[in-house]
PDB file of C-alpha atoms in Angstrom:
ATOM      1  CA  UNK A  99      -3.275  -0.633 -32.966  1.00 64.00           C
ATOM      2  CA  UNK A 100       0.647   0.953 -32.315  1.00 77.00           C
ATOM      3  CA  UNK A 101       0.216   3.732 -29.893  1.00 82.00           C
ATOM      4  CA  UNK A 102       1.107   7.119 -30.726  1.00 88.00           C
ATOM      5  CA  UNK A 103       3.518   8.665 -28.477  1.00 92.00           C
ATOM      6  CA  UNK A 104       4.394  12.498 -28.569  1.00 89.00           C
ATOM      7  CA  UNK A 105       7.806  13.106 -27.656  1.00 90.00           C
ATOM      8  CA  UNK A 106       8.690  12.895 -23.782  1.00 87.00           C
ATOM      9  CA  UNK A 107       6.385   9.843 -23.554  1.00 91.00           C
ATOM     10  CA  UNK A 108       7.622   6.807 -22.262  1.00 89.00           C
ATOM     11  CA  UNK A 109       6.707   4.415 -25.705  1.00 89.00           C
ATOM     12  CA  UNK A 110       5.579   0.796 -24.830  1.00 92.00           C
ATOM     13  CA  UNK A 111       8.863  -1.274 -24.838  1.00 92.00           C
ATOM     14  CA  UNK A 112       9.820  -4.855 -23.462  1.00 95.00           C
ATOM     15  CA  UNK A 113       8.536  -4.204 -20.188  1.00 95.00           C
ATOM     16  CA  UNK A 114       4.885  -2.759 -21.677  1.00 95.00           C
ATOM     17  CA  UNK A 115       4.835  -6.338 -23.478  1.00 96.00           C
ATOM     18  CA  UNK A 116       5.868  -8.549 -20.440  1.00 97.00           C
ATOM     19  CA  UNK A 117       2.737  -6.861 -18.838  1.00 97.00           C
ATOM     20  CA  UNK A 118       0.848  -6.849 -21.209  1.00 96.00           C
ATOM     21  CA  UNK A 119       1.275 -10.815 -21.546  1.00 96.00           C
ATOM     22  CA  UNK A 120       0.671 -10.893 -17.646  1.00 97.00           C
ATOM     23  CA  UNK A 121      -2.200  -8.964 -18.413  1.00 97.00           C
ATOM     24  CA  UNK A 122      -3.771 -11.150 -20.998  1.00 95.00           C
ATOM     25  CA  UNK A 123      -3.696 -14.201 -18.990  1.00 95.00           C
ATOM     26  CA  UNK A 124      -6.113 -12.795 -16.202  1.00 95.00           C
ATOM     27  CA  UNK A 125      -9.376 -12.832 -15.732  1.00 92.00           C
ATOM     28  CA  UNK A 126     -11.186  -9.213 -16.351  1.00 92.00           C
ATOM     29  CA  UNK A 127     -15.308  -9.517 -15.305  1.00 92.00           C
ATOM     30  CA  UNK A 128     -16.954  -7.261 -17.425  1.00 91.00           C
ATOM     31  CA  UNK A 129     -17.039  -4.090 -15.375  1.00 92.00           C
ATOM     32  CA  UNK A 130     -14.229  -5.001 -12.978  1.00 97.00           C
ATOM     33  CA  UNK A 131     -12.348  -2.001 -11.810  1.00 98.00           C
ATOM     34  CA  UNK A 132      -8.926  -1.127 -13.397  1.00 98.00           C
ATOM     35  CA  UNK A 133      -6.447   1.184 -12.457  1.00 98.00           C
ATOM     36  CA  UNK A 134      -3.429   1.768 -14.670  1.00 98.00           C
ATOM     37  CA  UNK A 135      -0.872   3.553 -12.335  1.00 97.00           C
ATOM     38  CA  UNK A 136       2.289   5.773 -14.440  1.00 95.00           C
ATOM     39  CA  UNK A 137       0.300   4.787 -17.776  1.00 96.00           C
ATOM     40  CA  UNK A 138       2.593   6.713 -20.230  1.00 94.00           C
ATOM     41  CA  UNK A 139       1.141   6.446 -23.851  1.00 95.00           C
ATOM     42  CA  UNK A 140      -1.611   4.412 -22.419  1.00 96.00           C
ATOM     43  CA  UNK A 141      -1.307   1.033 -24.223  1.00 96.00           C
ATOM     44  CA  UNK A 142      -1.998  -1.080 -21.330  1.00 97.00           C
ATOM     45  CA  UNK A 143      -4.896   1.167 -20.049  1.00 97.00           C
ATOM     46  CA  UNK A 144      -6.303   0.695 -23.895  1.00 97.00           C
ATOM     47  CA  UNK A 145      -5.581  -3.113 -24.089  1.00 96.00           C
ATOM     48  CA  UNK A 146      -7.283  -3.851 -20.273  1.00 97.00           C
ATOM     49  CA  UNK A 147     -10.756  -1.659 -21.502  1.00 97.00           C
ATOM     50  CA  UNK A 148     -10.814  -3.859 -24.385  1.00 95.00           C
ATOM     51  CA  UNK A 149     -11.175  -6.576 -22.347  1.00 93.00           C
ATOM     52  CA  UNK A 150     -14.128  -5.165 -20.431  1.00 93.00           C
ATOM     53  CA  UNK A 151     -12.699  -3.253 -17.666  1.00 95.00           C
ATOM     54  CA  UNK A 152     -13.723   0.048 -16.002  1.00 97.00           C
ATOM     55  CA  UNK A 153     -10.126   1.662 -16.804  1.00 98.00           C
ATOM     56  CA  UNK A 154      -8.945   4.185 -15.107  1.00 98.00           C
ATOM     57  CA  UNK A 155      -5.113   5.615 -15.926  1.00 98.00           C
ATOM     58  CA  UNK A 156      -2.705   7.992 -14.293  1.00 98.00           C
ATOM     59  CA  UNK A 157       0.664   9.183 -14.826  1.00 96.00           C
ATOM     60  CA  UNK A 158       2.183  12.412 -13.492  1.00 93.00           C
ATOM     61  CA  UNK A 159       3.249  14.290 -17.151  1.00 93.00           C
ATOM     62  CA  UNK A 160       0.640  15.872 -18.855  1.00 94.00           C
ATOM     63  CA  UNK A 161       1.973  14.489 -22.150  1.00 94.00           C
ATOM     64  CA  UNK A 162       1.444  11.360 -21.432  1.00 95.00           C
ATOM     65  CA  UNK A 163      -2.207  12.211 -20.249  1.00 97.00           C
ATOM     66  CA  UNK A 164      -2.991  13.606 -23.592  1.00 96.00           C
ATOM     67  CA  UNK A 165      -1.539  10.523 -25.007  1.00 96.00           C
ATOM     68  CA  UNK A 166      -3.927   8.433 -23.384  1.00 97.00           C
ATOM     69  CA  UNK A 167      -6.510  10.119 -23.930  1.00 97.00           C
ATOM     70  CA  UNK A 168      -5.773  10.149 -27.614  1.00 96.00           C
ATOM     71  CA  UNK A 169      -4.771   6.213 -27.973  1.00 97.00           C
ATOM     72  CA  UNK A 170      -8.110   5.170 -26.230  1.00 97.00           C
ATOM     73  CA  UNK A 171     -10.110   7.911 -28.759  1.00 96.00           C
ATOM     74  CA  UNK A 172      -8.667   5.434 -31.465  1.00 95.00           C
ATOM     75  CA  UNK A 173      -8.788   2.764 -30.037  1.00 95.00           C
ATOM     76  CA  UNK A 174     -12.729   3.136 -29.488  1.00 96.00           C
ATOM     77  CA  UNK A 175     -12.680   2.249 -25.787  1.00 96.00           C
ATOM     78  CA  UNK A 176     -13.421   4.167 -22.602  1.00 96.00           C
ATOM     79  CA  UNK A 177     -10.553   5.115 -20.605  1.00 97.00           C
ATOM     80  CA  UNK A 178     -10.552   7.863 -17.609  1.00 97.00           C
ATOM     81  CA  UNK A 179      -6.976   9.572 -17.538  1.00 98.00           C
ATOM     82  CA  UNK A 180      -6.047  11.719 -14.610  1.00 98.00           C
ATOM     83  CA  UNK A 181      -2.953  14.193 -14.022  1.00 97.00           C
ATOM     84  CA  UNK A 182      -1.147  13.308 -10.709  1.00 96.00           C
ATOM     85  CA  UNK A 183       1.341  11.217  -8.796  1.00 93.00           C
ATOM     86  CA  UNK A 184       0.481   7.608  -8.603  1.00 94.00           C
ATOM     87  CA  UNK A 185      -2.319   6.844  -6.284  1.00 96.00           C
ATOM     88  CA  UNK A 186      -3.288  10.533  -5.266  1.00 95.00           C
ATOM     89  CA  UNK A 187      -5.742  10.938  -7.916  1.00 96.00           C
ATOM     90  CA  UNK A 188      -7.782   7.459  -6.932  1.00 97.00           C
ATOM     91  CA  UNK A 189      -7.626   8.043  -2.994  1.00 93.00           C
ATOM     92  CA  UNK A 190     -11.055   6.390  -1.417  1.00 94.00           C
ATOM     93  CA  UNK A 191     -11.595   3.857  -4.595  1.00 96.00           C
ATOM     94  CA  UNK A 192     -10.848   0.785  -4.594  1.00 97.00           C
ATOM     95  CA  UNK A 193      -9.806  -1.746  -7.390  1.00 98.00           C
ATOM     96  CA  UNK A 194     -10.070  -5.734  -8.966  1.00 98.00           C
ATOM     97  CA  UNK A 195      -7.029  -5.235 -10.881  1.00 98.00           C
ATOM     98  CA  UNK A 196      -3.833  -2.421 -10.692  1.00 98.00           C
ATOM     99  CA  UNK A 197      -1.276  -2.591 -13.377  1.00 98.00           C
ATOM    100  CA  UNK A 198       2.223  -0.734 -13.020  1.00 97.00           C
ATOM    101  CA  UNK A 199       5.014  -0.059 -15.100  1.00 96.00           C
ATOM    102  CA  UNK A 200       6.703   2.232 -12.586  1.00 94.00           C
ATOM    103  CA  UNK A 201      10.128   3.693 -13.014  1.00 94.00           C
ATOM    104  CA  UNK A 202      12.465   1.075 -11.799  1.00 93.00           C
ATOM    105  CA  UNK A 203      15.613   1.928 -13.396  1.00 91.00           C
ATOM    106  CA  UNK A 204      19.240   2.865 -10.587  1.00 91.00           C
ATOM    107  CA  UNK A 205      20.439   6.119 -10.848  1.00 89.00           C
ATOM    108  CA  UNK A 206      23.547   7.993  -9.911  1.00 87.00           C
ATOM    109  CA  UNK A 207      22.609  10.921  -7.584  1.00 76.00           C
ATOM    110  CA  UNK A 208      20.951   9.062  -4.862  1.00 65.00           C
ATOM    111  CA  UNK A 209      17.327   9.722  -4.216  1.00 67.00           C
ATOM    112  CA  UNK A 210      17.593  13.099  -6.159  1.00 68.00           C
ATOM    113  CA  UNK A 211      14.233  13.428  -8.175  1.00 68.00           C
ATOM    114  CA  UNK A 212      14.571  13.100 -11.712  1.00 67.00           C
ATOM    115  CA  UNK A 213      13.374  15.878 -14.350  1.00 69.00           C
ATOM    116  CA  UNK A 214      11.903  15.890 -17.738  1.00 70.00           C
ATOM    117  CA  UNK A 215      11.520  12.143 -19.776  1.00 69.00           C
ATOM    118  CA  UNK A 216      14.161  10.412 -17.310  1.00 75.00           C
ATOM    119  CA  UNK A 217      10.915  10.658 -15.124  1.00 78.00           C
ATOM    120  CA  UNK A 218      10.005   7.275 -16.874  1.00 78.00           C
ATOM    121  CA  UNK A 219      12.542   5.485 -16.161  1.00 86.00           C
ATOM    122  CA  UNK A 220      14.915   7.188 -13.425  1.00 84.00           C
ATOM    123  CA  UNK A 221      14.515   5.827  -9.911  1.00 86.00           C
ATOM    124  CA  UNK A 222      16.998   6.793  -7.191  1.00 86.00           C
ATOM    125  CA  UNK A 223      20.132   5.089  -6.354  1.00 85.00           C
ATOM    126  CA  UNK A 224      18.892   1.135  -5.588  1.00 91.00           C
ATOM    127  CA  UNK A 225      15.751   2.022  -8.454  1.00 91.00           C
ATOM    128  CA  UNK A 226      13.221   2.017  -5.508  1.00 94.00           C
ATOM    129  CA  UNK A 227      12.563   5.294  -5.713  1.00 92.00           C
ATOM    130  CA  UNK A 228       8.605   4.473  -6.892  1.00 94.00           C
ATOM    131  CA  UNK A 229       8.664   0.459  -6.251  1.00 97.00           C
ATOM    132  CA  UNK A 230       8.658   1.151  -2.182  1.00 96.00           C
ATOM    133  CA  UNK A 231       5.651   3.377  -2.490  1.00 95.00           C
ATOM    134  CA  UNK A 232       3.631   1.207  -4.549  1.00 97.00           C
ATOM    135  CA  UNK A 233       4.369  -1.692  -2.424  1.00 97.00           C
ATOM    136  CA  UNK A 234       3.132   0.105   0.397  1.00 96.00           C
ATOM    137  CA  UNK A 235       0.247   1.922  -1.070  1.00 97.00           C
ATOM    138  CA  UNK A 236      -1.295  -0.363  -3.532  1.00 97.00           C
ATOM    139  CA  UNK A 237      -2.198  -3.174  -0.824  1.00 97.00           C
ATOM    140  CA  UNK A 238      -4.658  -1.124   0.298  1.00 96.00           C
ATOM    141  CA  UNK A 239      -6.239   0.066  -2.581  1.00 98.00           C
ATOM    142  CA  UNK A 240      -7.162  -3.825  -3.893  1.00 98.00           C
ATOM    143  CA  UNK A 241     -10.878  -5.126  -3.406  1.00 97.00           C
ATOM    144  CA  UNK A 242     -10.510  -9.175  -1.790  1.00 97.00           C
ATOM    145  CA  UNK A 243      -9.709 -11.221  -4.302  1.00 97.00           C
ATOM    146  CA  UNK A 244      -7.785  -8.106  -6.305  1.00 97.00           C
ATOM    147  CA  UNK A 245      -4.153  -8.318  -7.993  1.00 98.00           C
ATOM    148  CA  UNK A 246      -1.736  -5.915  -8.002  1.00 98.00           C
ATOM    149  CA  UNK A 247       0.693  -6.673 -11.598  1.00 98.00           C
ATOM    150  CA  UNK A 248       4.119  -4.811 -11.870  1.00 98.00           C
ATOM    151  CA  UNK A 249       6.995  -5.276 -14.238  1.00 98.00           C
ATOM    152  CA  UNK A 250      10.058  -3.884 -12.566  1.00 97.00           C
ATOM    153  CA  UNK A 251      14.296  -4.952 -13.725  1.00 95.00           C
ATOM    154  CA  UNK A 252      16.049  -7.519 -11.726  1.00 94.00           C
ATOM    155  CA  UNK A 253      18.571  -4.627 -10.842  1.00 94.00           C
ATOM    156  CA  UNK A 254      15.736  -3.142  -8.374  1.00 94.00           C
ATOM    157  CA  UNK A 255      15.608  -5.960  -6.506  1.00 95.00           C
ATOM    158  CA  UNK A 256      12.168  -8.109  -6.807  1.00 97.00           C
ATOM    159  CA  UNK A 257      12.875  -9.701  -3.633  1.00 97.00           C
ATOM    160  CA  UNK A 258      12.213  -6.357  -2.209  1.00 97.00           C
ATOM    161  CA  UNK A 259       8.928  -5.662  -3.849  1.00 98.00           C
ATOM    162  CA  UNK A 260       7.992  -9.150  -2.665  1.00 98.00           C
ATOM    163  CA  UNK A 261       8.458  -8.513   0.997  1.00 97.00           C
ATOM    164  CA  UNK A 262       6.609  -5.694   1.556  1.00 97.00           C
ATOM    165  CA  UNK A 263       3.492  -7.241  -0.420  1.00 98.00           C
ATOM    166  CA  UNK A 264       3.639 -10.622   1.155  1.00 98.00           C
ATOM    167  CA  UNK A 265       3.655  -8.695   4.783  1.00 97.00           C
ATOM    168  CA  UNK A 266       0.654  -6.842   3.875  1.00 97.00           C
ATOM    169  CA  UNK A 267      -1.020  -9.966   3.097  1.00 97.00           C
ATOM    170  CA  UNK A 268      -0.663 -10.420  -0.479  1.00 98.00           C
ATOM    171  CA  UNK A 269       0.003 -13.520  -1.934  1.00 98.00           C
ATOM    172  CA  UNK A 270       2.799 -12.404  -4.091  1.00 98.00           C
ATOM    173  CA  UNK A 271       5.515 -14.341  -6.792  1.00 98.00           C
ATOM    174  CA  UNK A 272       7.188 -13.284  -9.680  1.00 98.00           C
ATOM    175  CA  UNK A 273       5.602 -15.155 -12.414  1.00 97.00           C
ATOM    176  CA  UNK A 274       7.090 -13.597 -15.712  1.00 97.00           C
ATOM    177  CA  UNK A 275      11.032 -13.496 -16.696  1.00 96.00           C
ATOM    178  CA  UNK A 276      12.596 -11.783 -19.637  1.00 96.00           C
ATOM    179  CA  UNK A 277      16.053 -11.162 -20.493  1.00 95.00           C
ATOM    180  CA  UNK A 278      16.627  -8.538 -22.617  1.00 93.00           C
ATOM    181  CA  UNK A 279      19.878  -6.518 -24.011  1.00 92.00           C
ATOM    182  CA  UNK A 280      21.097  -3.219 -22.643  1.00 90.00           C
ATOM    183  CA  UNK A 281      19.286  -0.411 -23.610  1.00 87.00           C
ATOM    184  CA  UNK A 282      20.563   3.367 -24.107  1.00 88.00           C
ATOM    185  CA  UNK A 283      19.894   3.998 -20.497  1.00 88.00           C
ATOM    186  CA  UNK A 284      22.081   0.961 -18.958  1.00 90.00           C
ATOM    187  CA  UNK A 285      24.692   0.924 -21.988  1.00 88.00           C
ATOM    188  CA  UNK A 286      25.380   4.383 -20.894  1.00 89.00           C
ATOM    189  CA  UNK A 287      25.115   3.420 -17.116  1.00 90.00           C
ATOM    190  CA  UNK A 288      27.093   0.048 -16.930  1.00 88.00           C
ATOM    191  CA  UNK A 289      30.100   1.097 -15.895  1.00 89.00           C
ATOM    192  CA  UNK A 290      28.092   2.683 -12.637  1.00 91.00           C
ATOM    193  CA  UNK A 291      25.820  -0.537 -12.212  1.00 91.00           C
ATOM    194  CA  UNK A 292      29.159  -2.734 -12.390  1.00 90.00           C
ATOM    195  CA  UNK A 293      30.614  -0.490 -10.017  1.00 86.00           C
ATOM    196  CA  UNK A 294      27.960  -0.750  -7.655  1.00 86.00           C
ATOM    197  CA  UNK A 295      27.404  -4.875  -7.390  1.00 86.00           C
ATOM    198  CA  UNK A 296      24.316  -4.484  -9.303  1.00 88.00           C
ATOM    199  CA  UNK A 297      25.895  -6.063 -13.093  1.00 87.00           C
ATOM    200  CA  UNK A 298      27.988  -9.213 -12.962  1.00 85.00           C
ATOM    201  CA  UNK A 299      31.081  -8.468 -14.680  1.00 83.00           C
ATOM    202  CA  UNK A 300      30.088 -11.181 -17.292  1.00 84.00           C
ATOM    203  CA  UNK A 301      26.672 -10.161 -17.227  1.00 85.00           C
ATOM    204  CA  UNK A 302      25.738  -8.507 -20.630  1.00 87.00           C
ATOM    205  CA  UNK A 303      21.695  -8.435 -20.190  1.00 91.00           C
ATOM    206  CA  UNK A 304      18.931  -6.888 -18.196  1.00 92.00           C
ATOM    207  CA  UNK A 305      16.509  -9.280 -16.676  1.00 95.00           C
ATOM    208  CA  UNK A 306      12.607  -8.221 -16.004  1.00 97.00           C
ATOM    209  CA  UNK A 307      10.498  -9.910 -14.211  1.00 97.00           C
ATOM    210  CA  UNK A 308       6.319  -9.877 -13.663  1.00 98.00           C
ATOM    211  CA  UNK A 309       5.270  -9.448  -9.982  1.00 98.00           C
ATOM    212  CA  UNK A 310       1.717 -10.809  -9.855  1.00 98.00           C
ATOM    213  CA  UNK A 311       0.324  -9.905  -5.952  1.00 98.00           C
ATOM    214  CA  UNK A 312      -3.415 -10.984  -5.011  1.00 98.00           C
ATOM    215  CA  UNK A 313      -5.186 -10.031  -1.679  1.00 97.00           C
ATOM    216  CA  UNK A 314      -7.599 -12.746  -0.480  1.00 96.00           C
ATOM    217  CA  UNK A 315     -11.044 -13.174  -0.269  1.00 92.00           C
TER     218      UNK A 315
END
């Protein structure tokens, strides 16, 4: 079923179906616990209840909120959506699986905090804005045996998300690639991204990648 997504919503893209593929290829028990962290329209929340999960989704915009609350009424499955900033609505639970889709993409501006629908997408200047925080904050919030699945570009550095999981005992890899052309954000940003180191001058594609990070039993 296509997700309806008011206007301001981040609308499942590329990176939604990357995930989503992750997604599908791991094992949900009936029951396990799932947190969907910056859900948007909730498509990923929706698709992880239909496999059985608990679901629980956040994002900080109240749009998207209502939108996920409204795809999983269609959808027929049970999803719990709450308003806040990434894992300050789930503090003291713990989780089998926690999908993200954070923002991820480099900004001019530095670490000045973005407003409105760039909130989806905007990340600082390196686009680690959001990535940092999960990687330090989501480790602790997995049950033993638990993975942590995040889509994030290339140009925000996945050796960086990998670090930080791998020294809070995760076993962590990237395990999904996509290339993908330019979209309306980085056709209007190349020049910057060029000038910063972070696009090849032959490079005319954005690469995402799956980060798939499990804490042992």
């Amino acid at each position: 079923m296509k997700s309806l997504v008011p206007p301001g919503v981040y609308a499942p893209q590329e990176d939604t179906e990357l995930l989503a593929g992750a997604l599908l290829e791991e094992p949900v028990a009936p029951g396990a616990e799932v947190l969907d962290v910056g859900t948007g329209s909730g498509a990923l929340a929706v698709t992880a209840a239909r496999r059985g999960g608990r679901v629980t989704a956040v994002d900080v915009s109240w749009r998207a909120v209502c939108a996920t609350r409204m795809n999983a009424f269609r959808a027929g499955v049970p999803v719990r959506v709450h308003h806040g900033n990434l894992f300050d609505p789930v503090r003291g639970r713990s989780f089998d699986l926690i999908l993200a889709n954070p923002p991820y993409v480099p900004a001019p501006g530095g670490h000045r905090m973005p407003r409105g629908a760039a909130r989806a997408w905007d990340a600082g200047g390196d686009g680690r804005m959001v990535l940092d925080r999960i990687c330090r904050e989501a480790p602790g919030l997995l049950r033993p045996g638990g993975v942590l699945l995040l889509v994030q570009s290339a140009l925000s550095d996945p050796e960086a998300t990998l670090g930080p999981l791998r020294a809070a005992g995760l076993k962590a890899a990237v395990t999904r690639r996509r290339r993908i052309a330019f979209g309306p954000v980085l056709q209007e940003r190349e020049k910057w991204l060029r000038e910063r180191g972070l696009l090849l001058p032959d490079e005319n594609e954005e690469e995402l990648v799956v980060v798939r990070a499990e804490l042992p039993v």
